[in-house]
CSV table of C-alpha atoms in Angstrom, one decimal:
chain,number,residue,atom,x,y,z
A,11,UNK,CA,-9.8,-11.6,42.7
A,12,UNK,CA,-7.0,-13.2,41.8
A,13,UNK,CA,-7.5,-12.4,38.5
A,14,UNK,CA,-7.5,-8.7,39.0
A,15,UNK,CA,-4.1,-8.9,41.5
A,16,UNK,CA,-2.6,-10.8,38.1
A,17,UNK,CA,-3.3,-7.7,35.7
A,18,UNK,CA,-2.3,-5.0,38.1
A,19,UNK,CA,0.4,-6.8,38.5
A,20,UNK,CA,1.3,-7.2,34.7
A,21,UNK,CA,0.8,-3.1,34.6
A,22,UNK,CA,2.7,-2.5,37.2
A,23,UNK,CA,5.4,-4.4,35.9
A,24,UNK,CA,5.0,-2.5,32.6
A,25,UNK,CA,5.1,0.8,34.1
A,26,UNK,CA,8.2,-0.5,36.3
A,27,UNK,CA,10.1,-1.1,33.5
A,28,UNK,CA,9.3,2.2,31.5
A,29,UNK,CA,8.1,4.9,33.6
A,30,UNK,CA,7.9,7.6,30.5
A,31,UNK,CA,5.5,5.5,28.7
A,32,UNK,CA,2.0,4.2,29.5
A,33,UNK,CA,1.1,0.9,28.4
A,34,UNK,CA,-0.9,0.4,25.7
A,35,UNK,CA,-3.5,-2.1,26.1
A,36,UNK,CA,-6.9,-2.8,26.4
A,37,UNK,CA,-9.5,-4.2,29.1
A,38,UNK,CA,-12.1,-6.6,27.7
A,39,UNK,CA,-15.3,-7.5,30.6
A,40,UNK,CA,-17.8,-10.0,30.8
A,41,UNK,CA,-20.6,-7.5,31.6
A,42,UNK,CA,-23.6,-9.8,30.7
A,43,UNK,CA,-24.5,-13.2,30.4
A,44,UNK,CA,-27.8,-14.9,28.8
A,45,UNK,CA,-27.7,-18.6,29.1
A,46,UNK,CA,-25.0,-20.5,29.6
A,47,UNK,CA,-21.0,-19.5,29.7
A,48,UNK,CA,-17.5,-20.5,30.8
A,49,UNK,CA,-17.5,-16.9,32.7
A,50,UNK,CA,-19.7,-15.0,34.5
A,51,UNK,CA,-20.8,-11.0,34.3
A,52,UNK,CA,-17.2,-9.8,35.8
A,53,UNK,CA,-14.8,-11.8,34.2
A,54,UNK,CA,-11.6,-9.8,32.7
A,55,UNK,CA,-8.9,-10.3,30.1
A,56,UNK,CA,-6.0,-7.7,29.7
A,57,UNK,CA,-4.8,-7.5,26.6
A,58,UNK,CA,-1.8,-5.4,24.9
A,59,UNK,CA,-0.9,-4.2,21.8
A,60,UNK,CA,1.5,-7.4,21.3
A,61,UNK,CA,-1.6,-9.7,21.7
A,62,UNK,CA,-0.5,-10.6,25.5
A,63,UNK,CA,-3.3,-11.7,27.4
A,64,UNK,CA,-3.4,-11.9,31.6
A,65,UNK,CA,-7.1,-14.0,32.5
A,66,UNK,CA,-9.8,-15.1,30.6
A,67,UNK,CA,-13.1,-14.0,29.3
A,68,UNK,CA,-14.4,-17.6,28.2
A,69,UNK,CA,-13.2,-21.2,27.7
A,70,UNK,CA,-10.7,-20.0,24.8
A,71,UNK,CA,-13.7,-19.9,22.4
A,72,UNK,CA,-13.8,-15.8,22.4
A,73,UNK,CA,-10.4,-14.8,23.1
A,74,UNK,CA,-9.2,-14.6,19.4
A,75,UNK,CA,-11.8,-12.5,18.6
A,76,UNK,CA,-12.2,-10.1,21.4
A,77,UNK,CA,-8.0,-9.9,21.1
A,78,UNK,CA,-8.6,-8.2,17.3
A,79,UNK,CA,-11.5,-6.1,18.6
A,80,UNK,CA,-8.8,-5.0,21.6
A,81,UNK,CA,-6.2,-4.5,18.9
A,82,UNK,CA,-8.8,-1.8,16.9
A,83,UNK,CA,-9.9,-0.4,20.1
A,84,UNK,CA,-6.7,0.5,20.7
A,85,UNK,CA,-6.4,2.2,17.4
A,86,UNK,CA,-9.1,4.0,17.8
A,87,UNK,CA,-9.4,4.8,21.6
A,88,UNK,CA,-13.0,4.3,21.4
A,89,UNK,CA,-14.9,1.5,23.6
A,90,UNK,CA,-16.7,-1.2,22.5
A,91,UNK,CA,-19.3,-4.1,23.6
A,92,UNK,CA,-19.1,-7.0,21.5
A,93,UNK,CA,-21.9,-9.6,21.3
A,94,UNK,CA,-22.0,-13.2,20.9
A,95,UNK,CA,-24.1,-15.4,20.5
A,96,UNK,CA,-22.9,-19.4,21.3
A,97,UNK,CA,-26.0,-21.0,20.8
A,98,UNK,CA,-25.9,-20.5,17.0
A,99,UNK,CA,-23.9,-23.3,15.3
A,100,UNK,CA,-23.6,-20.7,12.2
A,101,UNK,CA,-21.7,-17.8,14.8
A,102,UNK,CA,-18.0,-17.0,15.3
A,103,UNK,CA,-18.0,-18.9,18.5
A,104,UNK,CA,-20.8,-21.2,18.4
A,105,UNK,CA,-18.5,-24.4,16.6
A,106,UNK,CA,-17.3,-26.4,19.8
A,107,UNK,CA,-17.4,-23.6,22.2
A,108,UNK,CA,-19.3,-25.9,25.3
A,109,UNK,CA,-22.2,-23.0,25.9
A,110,UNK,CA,-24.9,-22.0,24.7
A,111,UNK,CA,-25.6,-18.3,25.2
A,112,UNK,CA,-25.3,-14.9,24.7
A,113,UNK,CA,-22.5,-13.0,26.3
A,114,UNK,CA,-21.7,-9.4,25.9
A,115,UNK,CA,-18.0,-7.8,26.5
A,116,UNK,CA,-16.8,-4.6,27.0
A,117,UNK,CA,-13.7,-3.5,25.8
A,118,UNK,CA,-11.9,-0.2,26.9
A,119,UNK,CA,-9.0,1.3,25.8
A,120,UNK,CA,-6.1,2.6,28.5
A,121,UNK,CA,-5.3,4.1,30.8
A,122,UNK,CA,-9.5,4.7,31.4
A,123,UNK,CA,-9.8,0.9,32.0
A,124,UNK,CA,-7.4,1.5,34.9
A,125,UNK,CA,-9.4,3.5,37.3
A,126,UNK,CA,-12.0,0.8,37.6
A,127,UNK,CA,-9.3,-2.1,38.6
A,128,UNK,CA,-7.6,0.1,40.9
A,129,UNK,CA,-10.9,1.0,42.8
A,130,UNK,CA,-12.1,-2.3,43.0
A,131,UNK,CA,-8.8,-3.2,44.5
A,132,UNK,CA,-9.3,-0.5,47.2
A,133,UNK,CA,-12.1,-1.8,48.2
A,134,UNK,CA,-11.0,-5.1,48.9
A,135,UNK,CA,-7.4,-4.6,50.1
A,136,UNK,CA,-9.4,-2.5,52.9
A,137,UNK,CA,-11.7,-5.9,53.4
A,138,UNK,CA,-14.9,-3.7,52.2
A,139,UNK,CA,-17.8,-4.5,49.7
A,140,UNK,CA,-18.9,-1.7,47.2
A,141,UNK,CA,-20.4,-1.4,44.1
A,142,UNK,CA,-19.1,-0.7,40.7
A,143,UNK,CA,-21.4,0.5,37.9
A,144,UNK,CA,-21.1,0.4,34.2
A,145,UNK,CA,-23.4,1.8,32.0
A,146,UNK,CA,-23.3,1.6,28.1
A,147,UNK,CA,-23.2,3.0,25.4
A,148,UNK,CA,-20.5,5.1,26.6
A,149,UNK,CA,-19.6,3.5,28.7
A,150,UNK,CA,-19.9,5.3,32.1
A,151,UNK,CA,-18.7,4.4,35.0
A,152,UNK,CA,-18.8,4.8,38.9
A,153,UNK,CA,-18.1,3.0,42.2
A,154,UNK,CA,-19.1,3.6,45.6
A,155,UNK,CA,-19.0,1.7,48.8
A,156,UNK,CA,-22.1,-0.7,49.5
A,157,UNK,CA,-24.0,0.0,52.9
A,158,UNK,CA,-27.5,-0.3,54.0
A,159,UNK,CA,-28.9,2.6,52.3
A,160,UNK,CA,-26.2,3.1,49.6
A,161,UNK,CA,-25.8,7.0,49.2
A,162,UNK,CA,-25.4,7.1,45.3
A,163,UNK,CA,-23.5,10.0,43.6
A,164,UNK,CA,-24.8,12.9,42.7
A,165,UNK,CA,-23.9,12.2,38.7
A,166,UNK,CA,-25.7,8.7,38.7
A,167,UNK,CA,-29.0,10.1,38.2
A,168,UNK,CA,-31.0,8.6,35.4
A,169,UNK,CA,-28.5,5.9,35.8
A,170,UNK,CA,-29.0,3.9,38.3
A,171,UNK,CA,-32.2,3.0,40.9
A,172,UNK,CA,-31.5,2.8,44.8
A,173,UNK,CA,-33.8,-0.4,44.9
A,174,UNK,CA,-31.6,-2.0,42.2
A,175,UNK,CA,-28.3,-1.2,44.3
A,176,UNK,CA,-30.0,-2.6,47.6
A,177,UNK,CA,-31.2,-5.4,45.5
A,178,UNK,CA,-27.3,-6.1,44.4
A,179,UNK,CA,-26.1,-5.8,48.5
A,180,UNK,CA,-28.9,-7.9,49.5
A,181,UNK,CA,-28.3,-11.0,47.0
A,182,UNK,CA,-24.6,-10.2,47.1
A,183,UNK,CA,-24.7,-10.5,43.6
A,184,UNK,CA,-23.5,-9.2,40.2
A,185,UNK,CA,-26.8,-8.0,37.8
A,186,UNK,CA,-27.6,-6.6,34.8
A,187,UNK,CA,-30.5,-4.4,33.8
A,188,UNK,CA,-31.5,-2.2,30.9
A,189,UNK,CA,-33.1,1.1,32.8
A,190,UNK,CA,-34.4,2.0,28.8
A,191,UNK,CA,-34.6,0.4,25.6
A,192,UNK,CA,-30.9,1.5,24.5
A,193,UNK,CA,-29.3,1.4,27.6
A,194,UNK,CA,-27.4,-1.9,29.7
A,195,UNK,CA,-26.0,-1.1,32.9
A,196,UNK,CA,-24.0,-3.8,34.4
A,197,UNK,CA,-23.9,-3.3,38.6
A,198,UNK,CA,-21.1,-5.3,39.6
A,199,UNK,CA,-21.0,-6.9,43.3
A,200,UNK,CA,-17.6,-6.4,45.3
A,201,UNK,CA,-16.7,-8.4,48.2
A,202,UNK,CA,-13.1,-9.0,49.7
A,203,UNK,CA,-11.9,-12.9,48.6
A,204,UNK,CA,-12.7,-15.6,50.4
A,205,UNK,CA,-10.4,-16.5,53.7
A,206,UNK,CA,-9.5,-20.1,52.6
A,207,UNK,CA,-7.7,-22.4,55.2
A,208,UNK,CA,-6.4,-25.7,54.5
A,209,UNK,CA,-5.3,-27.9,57.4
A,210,UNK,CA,-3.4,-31.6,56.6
A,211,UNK,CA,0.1,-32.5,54.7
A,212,UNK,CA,-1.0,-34.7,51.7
A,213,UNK,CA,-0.9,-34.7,48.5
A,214,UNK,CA,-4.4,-33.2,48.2
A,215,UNK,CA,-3.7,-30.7,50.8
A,216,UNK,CA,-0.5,-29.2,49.2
């Protein structure tokens, strides 16, 4: 979550200090992970078109690449999923990267990206759980709140199964599943952070 509250907040600085003009950037998301990985199905980077980055998609293995893919997606306003596979000792990441696994990332161009951060934000600033959806190619994209028997859109037909939503509240748990040969849809888990409280005045506790 943190992560999130640190690019919203690097937009909204952005938009602060030039009101007539939207930023241009990009959103790269972990949206699938076979194996092993630093980060897991959820993960975000926010790049912009000066190759600043706010989070992290992997240990620093992936972020040079995914930062040129941002760059062209930019360009071209079109969204991409980039594949990698860091098993292979012959890939682009596989030379010292500490995984071994394949890991898929989406990358969307602004201001589309946006929507998606600022309803999962909603949803936790209001201390709910919900669930986003992402679907690709396309990609398509829809969130609702999470409840016993999740009442799906009207548009997420063909897109998504009730069981595999109810599957996602009961595990409270990211997933993702490929409803046809052609098709990934990532159904990402949304939960209000953690309450953390620390009690003592040492070192460790500061």
């Amino acid at each position: 979550m943190r992560e999130l509250l640190d690019i919203l907040n690097r937009l909204d600085e952005l938009n602060c200090s030039d009101p007539s003009r939207r930023p241009t950037a990009a959103l790269a998301t972990v949206v699938d992970v076979q194996g092993s990985a630093y980060r897991r199905p959820g993960a975000r980077m926010l790049i912009l078109e000066n190759s600043e980055t706010v989070g992290g998609i992997s240990g620093g293995c992936l972020e040079n690449d995914v930062i040129e893919r941002a760059l062209q997606v930019m360009r071209s306003g079109d969204p991409q999923v980039a594949r990698y596979d860091t098993s292979s000792e012959d890939d682009l990441a596989g030379l010292g990267a500490g995984c071994a696994g394949i890991v898929r990332i989406l990358i969307e161009p602004f201001p589309a990206a946006e929507s998606s951060l600022r309803w999962i934000k909603r949803v936790t600033d209001q201390r709910g759980t919900g669930v986003f959806v992402t679907a690709w190619p396309g990609p398509r994209k829809m969130g609702f709140p999470c409840n016993a028997s999740p009442a799906l859109p009207p548009d997420s037909s063909g897109i998504v199964d009730p069981a595999d939503i109810s599957q996602v509240i009961a595990k409270r748990r990211s997933r993702t599943i490929r409803p046809a040969e052609d098709v990934l849809v990532f159904l990402e888990y949304i939960a209000p952070p953690v309450a953390l409280l620390i009690f003592g005045a040492g070192h460790d506790a500061i």
